[in-house]
Amino acid sequence: MDPLHLCIAIGPLAVYLIVLGMINLSRRPTMTTGQRDVGALGIAILGFVAVGPMELFFPERAVEQFGEWVWAMLLTLYILGLVLVVLLMRPRLVIYNTTTEQLRPVLTQVASRLDPEARWAGENLVLPQLGVNLHLEPFSILKNVQLVSSGPQQNFYGWRRLEQELGAAVHQSRGTVATFGMIFVLNGILMMSLVSFWLYRDGQAVMTALDEMLRR
């Protein structure tokens, strides 16, 4: 792979790995939605998509009419596809730096405050008044737990309230540092160093290749 394609491919992924690693190394639990999680991953692999499928199926004839705007159209199409996937996803919450044992008491307290009829059935939690039905999916290696919707009948307003209340509660709770996050950070730094090295060593060649890529 030439320096230009290497920089495009691993640049966004390197930033993603560094941010994800720093989140995992935090001493406080961090919560996000499944939609944001998938959206961030989709942006992280954007470079690979650009130098892979987009170049492989590049519409050469369209360049004659639209010029450099073809790349903008392809990237816009990818972003729109990613947004569609995110919008079609079922509700899901991801809590980093915690375990099931640490999260469950906090979740129980929040659920009881939001819905007095909330009840557990094994790893499943039902909040009938909020219209929320979920189950826990722990990922012990990365020290995170996902709250995944159970069934298609979900109240998105109820999930929004749960997200707001639980987000504030877990931030005040005790967390578990995921030392595995150091691997993400080191790999991200290694990738960024590689990108910086190629830009410093062959900066002019990279810019020339980029100009040719846009004007192909």
Short mmCIF file of C-alpha atoms in Angstrom, two decimals:
data_model
loop_
_atom_site.label_atom_id
_atom_site.label_comp_id
_atom_site.label_asym_id
_atom_site.label_seq_id
_atom_site.Cartn_x
_atom_site.Cartn_y
_atom_site.Cartn_z
CA MET A 1 0.00 0.00 0.00
CA ASP A 2 1.42 3.40 -0.99
CA PRO A 3 1.90 6.15 1.66
CA LEU A 4 -1.23 8.09 0.64
CA HIS A 5 -3.59 5.14 0.92
CA LEU A 6 -1.92 4.05 4.15
CA CYS A 7 -2.48 7.49 5.71
CA ILE A 8 -6.10 7.63 4.56
CA ALA A 9 -6.82 4.10 5.78
CA ILE A 10 -5.32 4.15 9.27
CA GLY A 11 -5.59 7.85 10.17
CA PRO A 12 -9.24 7.85 11.35
CA LEU A 13 -8.83 4.40 12.92
CA ALA A 14 -5.82 5.58 14.91
CA VAL A 15 -7.79 8.49 16.39
CA TYR A 16 -10.67 6.13 17.23
CA LEU A 17 -8.37 3.67 19.01
CA ILE A 18 -6.71 6.41 21.06
CA VAL A 19 -10.05 7.88 22.16
CA LEU A 20 -11.49 4.44 22.93
CA GLY A 21 -8.39 3.49 24.87
CA MET A 22 -8.49 6.67 26.95
CA ILE A 23 -12.15 6.01 27.76
CA ASN A 24 -11.30 2.49 28.91
CA LEU A 25 -8.44 3.75 31.07
CA SER A 26 -10.68 6.23 32.90
CA ARG A 27 -11.48 5.55 36.55
CA ARG A 28 -15.10 6.60 36.06
CA PRO A 29 -17.74 4.68 34.12
CA THR A 30 -18.67 6.30 30.81
CA MET A 31 -22.00 5.74 29.09
CA THR A 32 -22.97 6.24 25.48
CA THR A 33 -25.72 5.02 23.20
CA GLY A 34 -25.38 2.14 20.80
CA GLN A 35 -26.11 4.54 17.96
CA ARG A 36 -23.17 6.78 18.87
CA ASP A 37 -20.96 3.74 19.36
CA VAL A 38 -21.72 2.37 15.89
CA GLY A 39 -21.52 5.84 14.35
CA ALA A 40 -18.03 6.37 15.77
CA LEU A 41 -16.91 2.96 14.49
CA GLY A 42 -18.36 3.76 11.06
CA ILE A 43 -16.33 6.97 10.89
CA ALA A 44 -13.22 5.12 12.12
CA ILE A 45 -13.31 2.70 9.18
CA LEU A 46 -14.15 5.43 6.67
CA GLY A 47 -10.55 5.51 5.48
CA PHE A 48 -10.57 1.80 4.68
CA VAL A 49 -13.86 2.21 2.82
CA ALA A 50 -12.41 5.11 0.80
CA VAL A 51 -9.27 3.25 -0.32
CA GLY A 52 -11.11 -0.06 -0.71
CA PRO A 53 -14.66 -0.31 -2.09
CA MET A 54 -14.88 3.34 -3.18
CA GLU A 55 -11.76 3.11 -5.31
CA LEU A 56 -12.61 -0.37 -6.54
CA PHE A 57 -16.04 0.70 -7.79
CA PHE A 58 -15.09 4.29 -8.59
CA PRO A 59 -17.37 5.76 -11.30
CA GLU A 60 -14.75 6.93 -13.79
CA ARG A 61 -17.26 8.40 -16.23
CA ALA A 62 -18.80 10.58 -13.53
CA VAL A 63 -15.47 12.38 -13.10
CA GLU A 64 -15.79 13.84 -16.59
CA GLN A 65 -18.98 15.62 -15.56
CA PHE A 66 -18.57 16.28 -11.84
CA GLY A 67 -14.80 16.31 -11.38
CA GLU A 68 -13.57 16.27 -7.77
CA TRP A 69 -17.17 16.42 -6.51
CA VAL A 70 -17.48 12.68 -7.20
CA TRP A 71 -15.52 11.95 -4.03
CA ALA A 72 -17.78 14.27 -2.04
CA MET A 73 -20.80 12.41 -3.41
CA LEU A 74 -19.34 9.00 -2.53
CA LEU A 75 -18.48 10.11 1.00
CA THR A 76 -21.94 11.64 1.41
CA LEU A 77 -23.52 8.38 0.23
CA TYR A 78 -21.49 6.46 2.80
CA ILE A 79 -22.43 8.86 5.60
CA LEU A 80 -26.11 8.65 4.65
CA GLY A 81 -25.91 4.86 4.67
CA LEU A 82 -24.27 4.96 8.10
CA VAL A 83 -26.97 7.32 9.40
CA LEU A 84 -29.65 4.96 8.06
CA VAL A 85 -28.08 2.00 9.87
CA VAL A 86 -27.89 4.03 13.09
CA LEU A 87 -31.53 5.15 12.83
CA LEU A 88 -32.73 1.58 12.23
CA MET A 89 -30.92 0.21 15.27
CA ARG A 90 -32.85 -0.87 18.31
CA PRO A 91 -32.19 1.13 21.49
CA ARG A 92 -28.98 0.17 23.24
CA LEU A 93 -26.80 1.72 25.93
CA VAL A 94 -23.11 0.97 26.42
CA ILE A 95 -21.42 1.56 29.78
CA TYR A 96 -17.62 1.43 29.80
CA ASN A 97 -15.43 0.69 32.84
CA THR A 98 -17.96 -1.31 34.81
CA THR A 99 -19.07 -4.87 35.45
CA THR A 100 -22.50 -6.42 35.81
CA GLU A 101 -22.03 -6.62 39.57
CA GLN A 102 -21.21 -2.91 39.79
CA LEU A 103 -23.86 -1.73 37.35
CA ARG A 104 -26.84 -3.77 38.50
CA PRO A 105 -27.42 -2.00 41.87
CA VAL A 106 -27.15 1.41 40.19
CA LEU A 107 -29.49 0.36 37.40
CA THR A 108 -31.97 -1.07 39.90
CA GLN A 109 -32.02 2.19 41.86
CA VAL A 110 -32.53 4.29 38.72
CA ALA A 111 -35.19 1.94 37.35
CA SER A 112 -37.14 2.00 40.63
CA ARG A 113 -37.07 5.78 40.64
CA LEU A 114 -38.31 6.01 37.05
CA ASP A 115 -40.84 3.18 37.27
CA PRO A 116 -42.10 1.76 40.60
CA GLU A 117 -43.24 -1.36 38.71
CA ALA A 118 -39.75 -2.15 37.42
CA ARG A 119 -38.75 -5.76 37.98
CA TRP A 120 -35.90 -8.13 37.20
CA ALA A 121 -36.17 -11.59 35.65
CA GLY A 122 -32.66 -13.01 35.59
CA GLU A 123 -30.60 -10.67 33.40
CA ASN A 124 -33.73 -9.03 31.98
CA LEU A 125 -35.20 -5.78 33.32
CA VAL A 126 -38.73 -4.64 32.53
CA LEU A 127 -40.00 -1.09 33.08
CA PRO A 128 -43.65 -1.34 32.00
CA GLN A 129 -44.60 2.28 32.64
CA LEU A 130 -41.68 3.52 30.54
CA GLY A 131 -42.20 0.92 27.84
CA VAL A 132 -38.62 -0.35 28.21
CA ASN A 133 -37.61 -4.00 28.14
CA LEU A 134 -33.89 -4.78 28.22
CA HIS A 135 -31.26 -7.33 29.11
CA LEU A 136 -27.63 -7.08 30.18
CA GLU A 137 -24.78 -8.19 27.92
CA PRO A 138 -21.40 -7.95 29.69
CA PHE A 139 -18.08 -7.85 27.83
CA SER A 140 -15.63 -8.77 30.57
CA ILE A 141 -12.41 -8.30 28.56
CA LEU A 142 -13.08 -4.61 27.95
CA LYS A 143 -14.95 -4.11 31.23
CA ASN A 144 -18.14 -2.83 29.68
CA VAL A 145 -21.80 -3.77 29.85
CA GLN A 146 -24.46 -3.21 27.22
CA LEU A 147 -28.14 -2.66 27.93
CA VAL A 148 -29.79 -4.19 24.88
CA SER A 149 -33.49 -3.85 24.08
CA SER A 150 -35.46 -7.09 24.21
CA GLY A 151 -38.12 -7.26 21.53
CA PRO A 152 -39.28 -4.71 18.95
CA GLN A 153 -41.87 -2.98 21.14
CA GLN A 154 -39.87 -0.20 22.78
CA ASN A 155 -40.69 3.33 23.87
CA PHE A 156 -37.90 5.61 22.63
CA TYR A 157 -38.92 8.37 25.04
CA GLY A 158 -38.59 5.86 27.88
CA TRP A 159 -35.12 4.92 26.70
CA ARG A 160 -34.21 8.57 26.53
CA ARG A 161 -35.25 9.12 30.14
CA LEU A 162 -33.34 6.00 31.20
CA GLU A 163 -30.26 7.26 29.35
CA GLN A 164 -30.37 10.64 31.09
CA GLU A 165 -30.92 9.28 34.60
CA LEU A 166 -28.55 6.33 34.31
CA GLY A 167 -25.84 8.46 32.71
CA ALA A 168 -25.78 10.79 35.69
CA ALA A 169 -25.89 7.88 38.15
CA VAL A 170 -23.08 5.79 36.66
CA HIS A 171 -20.80 8.82 36.47
CA GLN A 172 -20.98 9.04 40.26
CA SER A 173 -20.50 5.30 40.82
CA ARG A 174 -17.34 3.27 41.26
CA GLY A 175 -15.74 2.05 38.06
CA THR A 176 -13.20 -0.55 36.94
CA VAL A 177 -10.23 0.46 34.84
CA ALA A 178 -9.96 -1.65 31.70
CA THR A 179 -6.20 -2.11 31.35
CA PHE A 180 -6.86 -3.59 27.91
CA GLY A 181 -7.44 0.01 26.85
CA MET A 182 -3.67 0.57 26.97
CA ILE A 183 -3.36 -1.74 23.96
CA PHE A 184 -5.79 0.47 22.05
CA VAL A 185 -3.86 3.61 22.97
CA LEU A 186 -0.48 2.13 22.05
CA ASN A 187 -1.77 0.82 18.73
CA GLY A 188 -3.39 4.17 17.98
CA ILE A 189 -0.17 6.04 18.78
CA LEU A 190 1.81 3.59 16.63
CA MET A 191 -0.55 4.19 13.71
CA MET A 192 -0.41 7.96 14.15
CA SER A 193 3.38 7.81 14.31
CA LEU A 194 3.41 5.82 11.09
CA VAL A 195 1.16 8.38 9.39
CA SER A 196 3.30 11.27 10.66
CA PHE A 197 6.47 9.51 9.49
CA TRP A 198 5.16 9.05 5.95
CA LEU A 199 3.87 12.61 5.78
CA TYR A 200 7.22 13.95 6.98
CA ARG A 201 9.29 11.68 4.77
CA ASP A 202 7.28 11.89 1.54
CA GLY A 203 4.95 14.81 2.16
CA GLN A 204 5.27 16.17 -1.35
CA ALA A 205 4.70 12.74 -2.89
CA VAL A 206 1.63 12.21 -0.72
CA MET A 207 0.15 15.57 -1.75
CA THR A 208 0.87 14.84 -5.42
CA ALA A 209 -0.78 11.42 -5.14
CA LEU A 210 -3.77 13.00 -3.38
CA ASP A 211 -4.16 15.54 -6.17
CA GLU A 212 -4.02 12.76 -8.77
CA MET A 213 -6.51 10.71 -6.78
CA LEU A 214 -9.00 13.59 -6.73
CA ARG A 215 -8.50 14.42 -10.40
CA ARG A 216 -8.41 10.85 -11.74
#
